[in-house]
Amino acid sequence: MSIRINEKCTGCGRCEAVCPGTLIEMKNKRAQIKYPSDCWGCASCLKECRFGAIEFYLAPDIGGNGTYMQVKKEGKYLAWLFYRDGRKIREIKVDSTSSNKY
Amino acid sequence: MKIEKLKTDVLIIGGGTAGCYAALTIKRQAPELKVIIAEKANIIRSGCLAAGVNALNAYITPGHTPQFYADYALNDAHGIARKDLLLSMSERLNGVTADLEKLGLVILKDENGDYVTRGNRNIKINGENIKPILANAVTNKPGITVINRLNIRDLILKDGRVTGAYGNSVREEKLYFISSRAVLVATGGAAGLYKPNNPGESRHKMWYCPFNTGAGYAMGIRAGAEMTTLEMRFIALRCKDTIAPTGTLAQGVNAKQINSLGEVYENKYGLTTSQRVWGTVNENANGRGPCYLKTEGITAHQAEDLEKAYLNMAPSQTLKWVARGKNAASENVEIEGTEPYVVGGHTASGYWVDGDRKTTLKGLWAAGDVAGGCPQKYVTGALAEGEIAAKSIVGAIKGKEKIPEIPLNLITAFAAEAQARLDPAEKGEAELLEKKMQQVMDSYAGGIETNYAFTTDSLKTADEKIKALELDYKSAGAADMQDLTHLFEVGERLTVCRALIAHLNSRRETRWHCFDENASYPDRDDDNFRCFINSKYENGEFKIIKRPLV
């Protein structure tokens, strides 16, 4: 399991459209994860969500320490936001117009 | 159950790396031809590249030749690969890379405008959006129809010729029957045959795309195509738990493999892909584990860049560092081998093809992870094969015969099967079969449990148990169309498992440790096995054919 959907979901359906495993479905105008343990962790849905409604975490069997992350598009940057106990603990911005160094 | 019948010039099964590039090539070569791409997910983020990739691993860097790359791949496969296929792929690697850059891929350049290399064969990119780039190149283009959420079940055959394929919608009660003048199979390889590293909640946190379930191999096997070298399984060396790539650490910051005593062990076992896994397994087995990539001591700046690199391809690893309050500079990264996969983009497993990537079945081409004989393809090699196959298809069908009709009895039979299997009360049967299959393969066909080793006897047990599961599969039901898709995926994997077992049992030597660890024949035997092991499925059994090296 890698993602959960919080109360900010507006039911826009962008995550449902893109999931490579067809794991998300719309129920009562909200996104729900139909097969939670089938998630690959690719973060495609996370990049689509405009409402901060999807939280990406590591399940206890691989050790997540209660931390989760979200992604925000900020111009040419993908900003990855890390949270613990409802508090932002880190932000990493990746410039999509420049390459990895490794 | 709705029925949709479609006709097209070319049907491409799988809208991944090879499939997208084949469609693009066909449109450039022969814009009048109609192409359908059948995609099980949504083409925008489907398949192996969903999360991205942070380097192009197959590129001819300055001072090297295509032959250099082909020789490397042949050596890594310990001599068992097709020289002709490797060379024709290698010759195209830089051309498709230039094209990818034109399509929008960001590639790192130096002050002279040359690509920055990583080692002898790689170049550095920002590949987070590589799949959307490929998808956008073929979406909403005249003459190309992309059908998303369509799971192709099997090929349509007429007088020994492939004349299309059929399948089901993953979401609606709808079946598709597509007839075409040529079919390109580009589905990707097979994950989920063996019990994964983390069989619980994170069971899909695996190296290879868990939604690539071997459909392309299975449909070919069932149709009687000749397959090659399935016994060269692929096992990736990955970061513990997150199953994130290790090449970025090994090549990017030159991290060495060390055991728990701090000794560098990689040179002891050799540096081919299989030897790197084997070394790790051995160090653990001999009480010197856990094993790590030695990253402690890299600079803080390097560690930060690595966090970004992983966000572009395997974001779980960065999350793991942040969650633990660590990074690659402050702690070494623990490594482990994954469960085995069958994947012709890394090994030589797949369809036996000719230089044009034509399979042994008339009307059927193969490219990317399903095409055999040509290991170390990575992204650019899959593009190259898509291009080669597409050019051959255009030449083969231009101005020739009409699009064949779909046999009516096939439509009735598939509709009846789908209807019979659908039952709202049956949810979960696919999952039970899958778990049992993975358990059998893990225990008896060389999974993680036995350090990848098997014996002639254990393979016999594996085959009996997989055959028994095939009988259970025949009568299994599904709650809805997606559940039905999962059930078909289990069926595909059972077929691939049986073929794999037959191959493992036929190469009676150990040439590639871990990949094909035959405990009954633990030594390499060049006198008898410097050859290809091929197979053909006939009347429910696998006929093994030994072919000389090409």
XYZ file of C-alpha atoms in Angstrom:
652
model
C 0.000 0.000 0.000
C 1.369 3.408 -0.893
C -1.436 5.949 -1.155
C -4.482 7.070 0.772
C -7.060 9.673 -0.134
C -8.046 12.348 2.381
C -11.132 14.549 2.822
C -9.834 17.180 0.380
C -10.861 14.991 -2.580
C -13.311 16.809 -4.871
C -14.033 13.821 -7.082
C -12.445 15.384 -10.199
C -11.367 11.937 -11.415
C -7.871 12.841 -12.659
C -6.231 10.176 -10.492
C -8.726 7.545 -11.591
C -7.957 8.330 -15.242
C -4.195 7.970 -14.958
C -3.515 5.070 -12.546
C -1.497 2.424 -14.434
C -3.015 -0.344 -12.338
C -6.655 0.793 -12.656
C -6.682 0.763 -8.855
C -8.761 3.892 -8.207
C -12.508 4.182 -8.690
C -15.043 6.948 -8.078
C -17.628 6.241 -5.410
C -20.089 8.847 -4.100
C -18.149 11.541 -6.004
C -14.908 10.710 -4.285
C -11.873 8.737 -5.322
C -11.441 5.433 -3.545
C -8.664 2.896 -3.760
C -10.220 -0.328 -4.918
C -7.132 -2.534 -4.542
C -4.921 -0.876 -1.886
C -2.163 -3.491 -1.769
C -1.762 -3.501 -5.564
C -0.185 -0.026 -5.671
C 3.265 0.081 -7.319
C 4.149 3.445 -5.792
C 4.698 5.200 -9.137
C 3.147 8.460 -7.831
C 1.323 9.149 -11.123
C -1.910 9.955 -9.244
C -0.012 12.198 -6.838
C 1.265 14.330 -9.720
C -2.260 14.671 -11.135
C -4.024 15.742 -7.931
C -4.594 19.526 -7.688
C -6.148 19.442 -4.230
C -3.562 17.804 -1.984
C -5.976 14.937 -1.514
C -3.560 12.063 -2.064
C -0.960 11.067 0.512
C 1.892 8.779 -0.508
C 3.396 6.777 2.341
C 5.318 3.573 2.995
C 3.270 0.834 4.622
C 4.573 -0.618 7.930
C 5.921 -3.747 6.196
C 8.562 -1.603 4.485
C 8.926 1.016 7.191
C 7.305 4.398 6.725
C 7.822 6.052 10.148
C 4.438 7.770 9.858
C 5.741 10.094 7.154
C 3.965 10.839 3.873
C 4.531 13.027 0.833
C 2.589 15.038 -1.725
C 3.557 16.781 -4.969
C 2.740 20.273 -6.169
C 3.459 21.657 -9.629
C 5.046 25.111 -9.344
C 5.863 26.343 -12.833
C 8.812 24.345 -14.081
C 9.324 22.741 -10.672
C 7.827 19.651 -9.114
C 7.745 20.420 -5.388
C 7.732 17.288 -3.214
C 6.358 18.035 0.258
C 7.040 15.724 3.198
C 4.796 15.625 6.277
C 4.794 14.001 9.694
C 2.159 14.472 12.420
C 0.318 16.884 10.134
C 3.388 19.124 9.944
C 5.579 19.776 6.890
C 9.081 18.519 7.667
C 10.806 18.919 4.315
C 10.376 20.209 0.779
C 12.441 19.120 -2.222
C 12.049 21.006 -5.498
C 13.018 19.261 -8.711
C 13.533 21.384 -11.819
C 11.827 19.587 -14.698
C 13.888 21.470 -17.276
C 17.228 20.297 -15.923
C 18.587 16.799 -15.716
C 19.582 14.552 -12.851
C 23.242 14.685 -12.023
C 23.386 10.897 -11.536
C -22.190 -7.842 -22.643
C -21.448 -5.296 -25.363
C -19.423 -6.426 -28.373
C -17.240 -4.046 -30.347
C -15.711 -5.174 -33.630
C -12.924 -3.071 -35.120
C -10.765 -3.203 -38.229
C -7.369 -1.636 -38.682
C -4.218 -1.988 -40.740
C -1.937 -2.469 -37.733
C -2.823 -3.531 -34.210
C -0.246 -2.736 -31.551
C -0.783 -4.628 -28.304
C 0.613 -2.492 -25.505
C 1.152 1.272 -25.515
C 4.486 1.254 -23.729
C 7.942 2.255 -24.907
C 8.176 -0.064 -27.924
C 4.480 0.202 -28.838
C 4.327 4.003 -28.837
C 7.488 4.322 -30.882
C 6.299 1.724 -33.383
C 3.052 3.678 -33.870
C 5.002 6.888 -34.361
C 7.312 5.224 -36.893
C 4.381 3.797 -38.875
C 2.781 7.247 -39.075
C 6.026 8.740 -40.354
C 6.606 5.995 -42.916
C 3.063 5.434 -44.167
C 0.606 8.083 -42.921
C -2.253 6.390 -44.779
C -2.128 3.298 -42.561
C -4.553 3.044 -39.656
C -3.125 1.983 -36.292
C -4.882 0.867 -33.117
C -2.956 0.795 -29.848
C -4.632 -1.500 -27.320
C -3.549 -0.369 -23.849
C -4.479 -2.152 -20.610
C -4.036 0.990 -18.484
C -4.010 4.617 -19.615
C -1.244 5.284 -22.118
C -0.201 8.506 -20.382
C 1.496 6.665 -17.490
C 1.268 2.984 -18.360
C 3.894 0.279 -18.013
C 7.502 0.340 -16.866
C 8.007 4.089 -17.215
C 5.065 5.192 -15.049
C 7.271 6.758 -12.369
C 10.022 7.813 -14.776
C 13.633 6.815 -15.355
C 16.748 8.795 -14.518
C 19.220 7.733 -17.206
C 19.255 6.254 -20.673
C 21.236 3.089 -20.034
C 21.793 2.081 -23.637
C 23.650 4.727 -25.629
C 26.763 4.685 -27.810
C 28.994 7.215 -26.065
C 31.797 9.093 -27.874
C 34.730 6.820 -28.719
C 32.557 3.704 -28.764
C 30.756 1.814 -31.510
C 27.472 -0.108 -31.731
C 29.618 -3.252 -31.799
C 31.041 -2.261 -28.396
C 27.544 -2.175 -26.920
C 26.562 -5.458 -28.601
C 29.738 -7.125 -27.265
C 29.017 -5.853 -23.761
C 25.480 -7.274 -23.826
C 26.687 -10.618 -25.194
C 29.342 -10.862 -22.498
C 26.848 -9.953 -19.770
C 24.624 -12.794 -21.039
C 27.620 -15.165 -20.754
C 27.537 -15.785 -24.507
C 23.850 -16.595 -24.976
C 22.319 -13.805 -27.085
C 21.717 -13.048 -30.742
C 24.615 -11.020 -32.198
C 22.539 -9.945 -35.203
C 19.699 -8.568 -33.063
C 22.070 -6.864 -30.627
C 23.881 -5.101 -33.445
C 20.772 -3.913 -35.290
C 19.428 -2.553 -31.990
C 22.737 -0.920 -31.049
C 23.014 0.829 -34.416
C 19.771 2.680 -33.691
C 20.287 3.667 -30.060
C 21.604 7.150 -30.767
C 19.071 7.898 -33.494
C 16.107 7.184 -31.235
C 17.761 9.182 -28.436
C 18.036 12.237 -30.683
C 14.382 11.773 -31.576
C 13.387 11.521 -27.905
C 15.141 14.818 -27.274
C 13.199 16.409 -30.146
C 9.980 15.078 -28.629
C 10.810 16.903 -25.387
C 13.065 14.759 -23.202
C 15.576 16.786 -21.144
C 19.105 15.382 -21.548
C 22.048 16.732 -19.561
C 24.663 18.490 -21.721
C 28.104 19.908 -21.084
C 29.294 23.391 -22.052
C 29.980 22.199 -25.631
C 26.422 20.959 -26.025
C 27.424 17.277 -25.837
C 25.498 14.775 -23.759
C 27.040 14.131 -20.343
C 27.832 10.435 -19.996
C 27.617 8.135 -16.972
C 30.136 5.349 -17.459
C 30.607 3.937 -20.974
C 27.017 3.367 -22.011
C 24.707 5.792 -20.195
C 23.597 9.385 -20.502
C 21.865 11.476 -17.859
C 18.337 12.790 -18.336
C 15.320 14.156 -16.528
C 13.064 11.214 -17.243
C 10.214 11.876 -14.842
C 7.920 12.706 -17.771
C 9.329 10.284 -20.356
C 6.092 8.289 -20.596
C 3.820 11.320 -21.062
C 6.265 12.489 -23.770
C 5.936 9.202 -25.654
C 2.176 9.050 -25.075
C 1.614 12.594 -26.314
C 3.497 11.766 -29.506
C 0.805 9.236 -30.460
C -2.369 10.497 -28.717
C -4.914 12.362 -30.845
C -2.805 11.904 -33.968
C -4.653 11.298 -37.238
C -4.828 7.603 -38.044
C -3.811 6.424 -34.557
C -6.535 5.251 -32.191
C -5.549 4.579 -28.595
C -7.989 2.382 -26.690
C -7.256 2.641 -22.964
C -8.309 0.074 -20.337
C -8.477 -2.676 -22.942
C -6.954 -5.973 -21.838
C -5.994 -8.153 -24.812
C -6.598 -11.779 -23.964
C -5.470 -13.693 -27.048
C -4.484 -13.536 -30.692
C -6.893 -14.351 -33.503
C -5.483 -17.011 -35.823
C -6.685 -18.006 -39.259
C -4.919 -20.760 -41.198
C -1.816 -20.343 -39.062
C -1.690 -16.580 -39.596
C -2.277 -13.955 -36.903
C -5.171 -11.792 -38.079
C -5.918 -9.727 -34.980
C -6.594 -10.056 -31.290
C -9.441 -9.914 -28.812
C -9.945 -8.889 -25.222
C -12.081 -7.183 -22.620
C -12.622 -3.739 -21.225
C -11.146 -3.522 -17.729
C -14.049 -1.387 -16.505
C -17.172 -1.981 -18.600
C -19.004 -5.122 -19.607
C -17.638 -4.911 -23.095
C -15.546 -7.176 -25.316
C -13.357 -6.081 -28.214
C -12.514 -8.014 -31.359
C -9.947 -6.338 -33.577
C -8.912 -7.645 -36.979
C -5.814 -6.315 -38.659
C -3.323 -6.944 -41.433
C -0.417 -6.997 -38.993
C -0.079 -7.327 -35.225
C 2.805 -6.068 -33.109
C 3.000 -7.546 -29.636
C 4.676 -5.101 -27.240
C 3.048 -5.859 -23.911
C 6.109 -5.962 -21.699
C 7.370 -8.974 -19.744
C 6.117 -10.933 -16.766
C 6.099 -9.822 -13.134
C 4.277 -11.601 -10.329
C 5.272 -15.159 -11.206
C 7.152 -15.564 -7.916
C 6.432 -14.536 -4.347
C 7.701 -10.954 -4.050
C 10.175 -9.490 -1.524
C 7.383 -7.966 0.584
C 4.399 -10.296 0.198
C 2.087 -8.301 2.479
C 0.659 -4.824 2.061
C 3.569 -3.754 -0.135
C 3.517 -6.811 -2.386
C 3.539 -4.643 -5.493
C 6.511 -2.581 -4.376
C 8.606 -4.462 -6.909
C 11.311 -3.787 -9.480
C 9.281 -4.429 -12.601
C 5.875 -2.978 -13.385
C 3.478 -5.278 -11.474
C 0.817 -4.699 -14.134
C 2.983 -6.399 -16.780
C 1.704 -9.899 -16.236
C 3.152 -11.831 -19.145
C 0.158 -11.488 -21.487
C 2.366 -11.021 -24.536
C 4.340 -14.196 -23.873
C 1.245 -16.215 -22.975
C -0.732 -15.313 -26.090
C 2.237 -16.262 -28.262
C 2.871 -19.520 -26.430
C -0.789 -20.525 -26.730
C -0.767 -19.673 -30.444
C 2.284 -21.904 -30.993
C 5.004 -19.273 -31.442
C 8.594 -20.375 -30.856
C 10.025 -18.820 -27.693
C 13.661 -18.563 -26.646
C 15.804 -18.466 -23.471
C 12.983 -18.069 -20.934
C 15.307 -19.800 -18.454
C 17.492 -16.678 -18.322
C 15.365 -15.113 -15.609
C 16.024 -11.596 -14.426
C 16.669 -10.767 -10.786
C 17.413 -7.162 -9.963
C 19.733 -5.975 -7.222
C 17.704 -3.335 -5.393
C 17.564 -1.093 -2.361
C 16.081 -3.050 0.555
C 12.331 -2.564 1.161
C 11.670 0.162 -1.411
C 13.038 -2.052 -4.236
C 14.420 1.118 -5.804
C 17.252 1.026 -8.390
C 20.885 0.596 -7.315
C 22.588 1.544 -10.592
C 22.170 5.221 -9.738
C 24.316 4.684 -6.637
C 26.796 2.248 -8.189
C 27.372 4.280 -11.350
C 26.347 7.757 -10.233
C 28.473 8.038 -7.085
C 30.659 4.961 -7.635
C 29.282 3.131 -4.572
C 30.791 -0.347 -4.079
C 29.000 -3.448 -2.809
C 30.170 -4.197 0.737
C 29.266 -6.843 3.305
C 28.595 -6.290 7.014
C 32.344 -6.471 7.734
C 32.865 -3.528 5.405
C 34.679 -5.661 2.807
C 34.130 -4.866 -0.874
C 32.935 -8.206 -2.243
C 31.847 -7.455 -5.802
C 35.223 -8.235 -7.420
C 35.226 -11.695 -5.818
C 32.219 -12.844 -7.816
C 32.458 -10.878 -11.067
C 30.631 -7.855 -12.360
C 28.035 -9.167 -14.789
C 24.438 -8.441 -13.803
C 23.823 -11.980 -12.543
C 27.164 -12.140 -10.694
C 26.373 -8.951 -8.754
C 23.196 -10.603 -7.408
C 24.973 -13.909 -6.803
C 27.695 -12.232 -4.754
C 25.111 -10.638 -2.502
C 23.239 -13.913 -2.031
C 26.510 -15.676 -1.179
C 27.714 -13.095 1.319
C 24.358 -13.336 3.120
C 24.353 -17.144 2.999
C 27.865 -17.256 4.498
C 27.035 -15.098 7.481
C 28.481 -11.837 6.177
C 25.205 -10.005 5.616
C 23.465 -7.639 5.437
C 25.039 -6.211 2.290
C 25.141 -2.559 1.316
C 26.156 -0.090 -1.320
C 28.798 2.010 0.371
C 27.507 5.556 0.110
C 28.669 6.853 3.497
C 31.141 9.639 3.007
C 29.710 11.103 -0.203
C 29.184 14.863 0.013
C 25.966 16.451 1.317
C 25.487 17.942 -2.117
C 25.708 14.509 -3.756
C 23.176 13.131 -1.257
C 20.744 15.939 -2.098
C 21.113 15.293 -5.817
C 20.448 11.607 -5.194
C 17.211 12.488 -3.371
C 16.102 14.337 -6.495
C 17.262 11.577 -8.829
C 15.152 9.039 -6.945
C 12.096 11.314 -6.948
C 12.318 11.146 -10.747
C 12.090 7.355 -10.904
C 11.430 5.637 -7.557
C 10.055 8.237 -5.108
C 9.680 5.684 -2.270
C 13.446 5.668 -1.720
C 13.587 9.427 -1.102
C 10.579 9.153 1.192
C 12.385 6.420 3.097
C 15.457 8.612 3.602
C 13.388 11.616 4.703
C 11.155 9.495 6.968
C 14.221 8.129 8.755
C 15.945 11.492 8.942
C 18.858 10.038 6.947
C 20.358 10.291 3.502
C 22.865 8.425 1.363
C 25.783 10.370 2.900
C 24.861 9.420 6.459
C 24.095 5.725 5.975
C 24.953 3.000 3.505
C 22.060 1.696 1.454
C 21.123 -1.906 2.177
C 20.617 -4.066 -0.922
C 18.823 -7.296 -1.759
C 17.880 -9.371 -4.784
C 14.288 -9.266 -6.006
C 12.110 -12.200 -6.932
C 12.750 -13.502 -10.480
C 11.016 -12.042 -13.541
C 10.852 -13.005 -17.205
C 11.746 -9.877 -19.132
C 13.434 -9.734 -22.527
C 14.474 -6.118 -22.174
C 17.136 -7.191 -19.701
C 17.768 -10.836 -20.576
C 17.334 -12.824 -23.796
C 13.869 -14.200 -22.924
C 10.996 -13.961 -25.368
C 9.760 -14.545 -28.877
C 12.242 -16.049 -31.311
C 12.369 -13.342 -33.979
C 14.210 -12.612 -37.204
C 16.183 -9.440 -37.897
C 12.950 -7.575 -38.659
C 11.504 -8.654 -35.271
C 9.074 -10.974 -37.068
C 8.023 -13.891 -34.879
C 7.632 -17.456 -36.132
C 3.886 -16.806 -36.564
C 2.890 -15.149 -39.835
C 1.475 -11.674 -39.325
C 2.973 -11.229 -35.835
C 5.935 -9.025 -34.877
C 7.408 -8.547 -31.395
C 9.336 -5.648 -29.849
C 10.609 -4.562 -26.443
C 10.457 -6.784 -23.372
C 8.585 -9.611 -25.126
C 11.112 -9.960 -27.961
C 13.835 -12.519 -27.210
C 17.515 -12.896 -28.055
C 18.405 -9.259 -27.438
C 19.193 -8.387 -23.808
C 20.161 -5.022 -22.268
C 17.624 -3.071 -24.314
C 16.499 -0.648 -21.654
C 14.359 2.255 -22.904
C 16.303 3.135 -26.044
C 16.654 -0.486 -27.151
C 12.884 -0.937 -26.848
C 12.402 2.175 -28.991
C 14.887 0.809 -31.536
C 13.032 -2.495 -31.758
C 9.702 -0.684 -32.111
C 11.212 1.203 -35.042
C 12.665 -1.914 -36.704
C 9.377 -3.826 -36.358
C 7.313 -0.864 -37.604
C 9.427 -0.442 -40.740
C 9.141 -4.141 -41.486
C 5.348 -4.047 -40.963
C 4.959 -1.098 -43.336
C 6.956 -2.933 -46.000
C 5.001 -6.145 -45.486
C 1.440 -4.829 -45.689
C 1.649 -1.868 -48.047
C -0.965 -2.312 -50.745
C -1.446 -5.970 -49.945
C -4.343 -8.133 -48.837
C -7.597 -6.937 -47.251
C -8.311 -6.869 -43.554
C -9.637 -10.318 -42.636
C -13.042 -10.959 -41.046
C -13.400 -11.982 -37.401
C -14.563 -15.578 -37.008
C -18.080 -15.535 -35.540
C -17.585 -18.614 -33.377
C -14.736 -16.836 -31.577
C -17.034 -13.975 -30.586
C -19.673 -16.333 -29.243
C -17.141 -18.432 -27.370
C -15.399 -15.507 -25.636
C -18.698 -13.832 -24.741
C -19.938 -17.107 -23.266
C -16.739 -17.566 -21.250
C -16.824 -14.011 -19.875
C -20.494 -14.331 -18.970
C -20.003 -17.694 -17.305
C -17.115 -16.427 -15.188
C -18.876 -13.257 -14.029
C -20.544 -13.792 -10.679
C -20.753 -11.078 -7.996
C -20.241 -13.672 -5.256
C -16.874 -14.879 -6.594
C -14.597 -11.985 -5.694
C -11.138 -13.027 -4.564
C -10.569 -16.201 -6.581
C -7.964 -14.536 -8.788
C -6.032 -13.425 -5.721
C -6.097 -16.880 -4.129
C -4.819 -18.502 -7.321
C -2.117 -15.849 -7.673
C -0.871 -16.366 -4.109
C -0.740 -20.119 -4.523
C 1.067 -19.831 -7.881
C 3.678 -17.487 -6.385
C 4.168 -19.822 -3.425
C 4.718 -22.821 -5.700
C 7.217 -20.957 -7.874
C 9.032 -19.581 -4.843
C 9.423 -22.975 -3.182
C 10.017 -25.267 -6.165
C 11.184 -23.200 -9.144
C 13.996 -21.185 -7.594
C 12.510 -18.246 -5.723
C 13.878 -16.099 -2.920
C 13.158 -18.859 -0.370
C 15.807 -21.182 -1.853
C 18.315 -18.472 -2.821
C 17.020 -18.881 -6.390
C 18.173 -22.531 -6.640
C 16.055 -25.416 -7.903
C 16.638 -29.077 -8.733
C 15.319 -31.394 -11.416
C 13.038 -32.911 -8.776
C 11.755 -29.601 -7.442
C 10.888 -28.491 -10.994
C 8.863 -31.671 -11.419
C 6.885 -30.764 -8.311
C 6.478 -27.200 -9.535
C 5.108 -28.372 -12.870
C 2.610 -30.743 -11.245
C 1.352 -28.019 -8.921
C 1.100 -25.367 -11.634
C -0.824 -27.830 -13.832
C -3.211 -28.421 -10.934
C -3.708 -24.679 -10.569
C -4.489 -24.461 -14.291
C -7.431 -26.782 -13.612
C -8.603 -24.573 -10.725
C -8.246 -21.564 -13.014
C -10.524 -23.110 -15.643
C -13.535 -23.011 -13.341
C -12.695 -19.804 -11.422
C -15.094 -16.880 -11.396
C -14.817 -13.102 -11.125
C -17.000 -10.449 -9.501
C -16.708 -7.771 -12.191
C -14.760 -6.906 -15.336
C -11.667 -5.815 -13.438
C -11.712 -8.943 -11.343
C -12.096 -10.878 -14.600
C -9.013 -9.090 -15.939
C -7.098 -10.135 -12.821
C -8.244 -13.693 -13.369
C -7.061 -13.650 -17.001
C -3.750 -12.238 -15.762
C -3.351 -15.213 -13.450
C -4.145 -17.493 -16.395
C -1.416 -15.792 -18.446
C 1.103 -16.187 -15.677
C 0.265 -19.866 -15.195
C 1.034 -20.378 -18.905
C 4.322 -18.463 -18.582
C 5.211 -20.443 -15.420
C 4.798 -23.728 -17.240
C 6.909 -22.551 -20.161
C 9.542 -21.225 -17.756
C 9.674 -24.515 -15.837
C 10.153 -26.407 -19.124
C 13.036 -24.088 -20.038
C 14.687 -24.242 -16.599
C 14.528 -28.016 -16.815
C 16.128 -28.106 -20.262
C 19.282 -26.071 -19.699
C 21.061 -28.668 -17.592
C 23.924 -26.469 -16.457
C 24.420 -23.337 -14.361
C 25.642 -20.554 -16.632
C 24.031 -17.568 -14.949
C 24.097 -17.820 -11.162
C 20.784 -16.908 -9.512
C 19.107 -16.221 -12.872
C 19.241 -19.962 -13.634
C 20.666 -21.655 -10.545
C 20.317 -25.345 -11.311
C 21.448 -27.169 -8.153
C 21.248 -30.519 -9.972
C 23.757 -29.225 -12.545
C 25.800 -26.610 -10.685
C 28.555 -26.119 -13.314
C 28.696 -24.392 -16.667
C 28.684 -26.900 -19.538
C 29.889 -25.299 -22.759
C 30.092 -28.623 -24.601
C 26.344 -29.126 -24.439
C 24.789 -25.747 -23.757
C 26.504 -23.110 -25.849
C 23.194 -22.929 -27.706
C 19.727 -21.439 -27.448
C 16.990 -23.331 -25.637
C 13.785 -22.686 -27.555
C 10.308 -24.095 -27.076
C 6.993 -24.528 -28.803
C 3.728 -25.364 -27.078
C 2.076 -28.290 -28.837
C -0.930 -30.285 -27.626
C -0.565 -29.141 -24.041
C 3.174 -29.867 -23.763
C 6.359 -27.938 -24.459
C 8.564 -29.203 -27.253
C 12.160 -28.122 -26.614
C 14.316 -27.150 -29.592
C 18.070 -26.545 -29.259
C 19.303 -23.969 -31.746
C 22.931 -23.072 -32.475
C 24.248 -19.649 -31.490
C 23.778 -17.051 -34.233
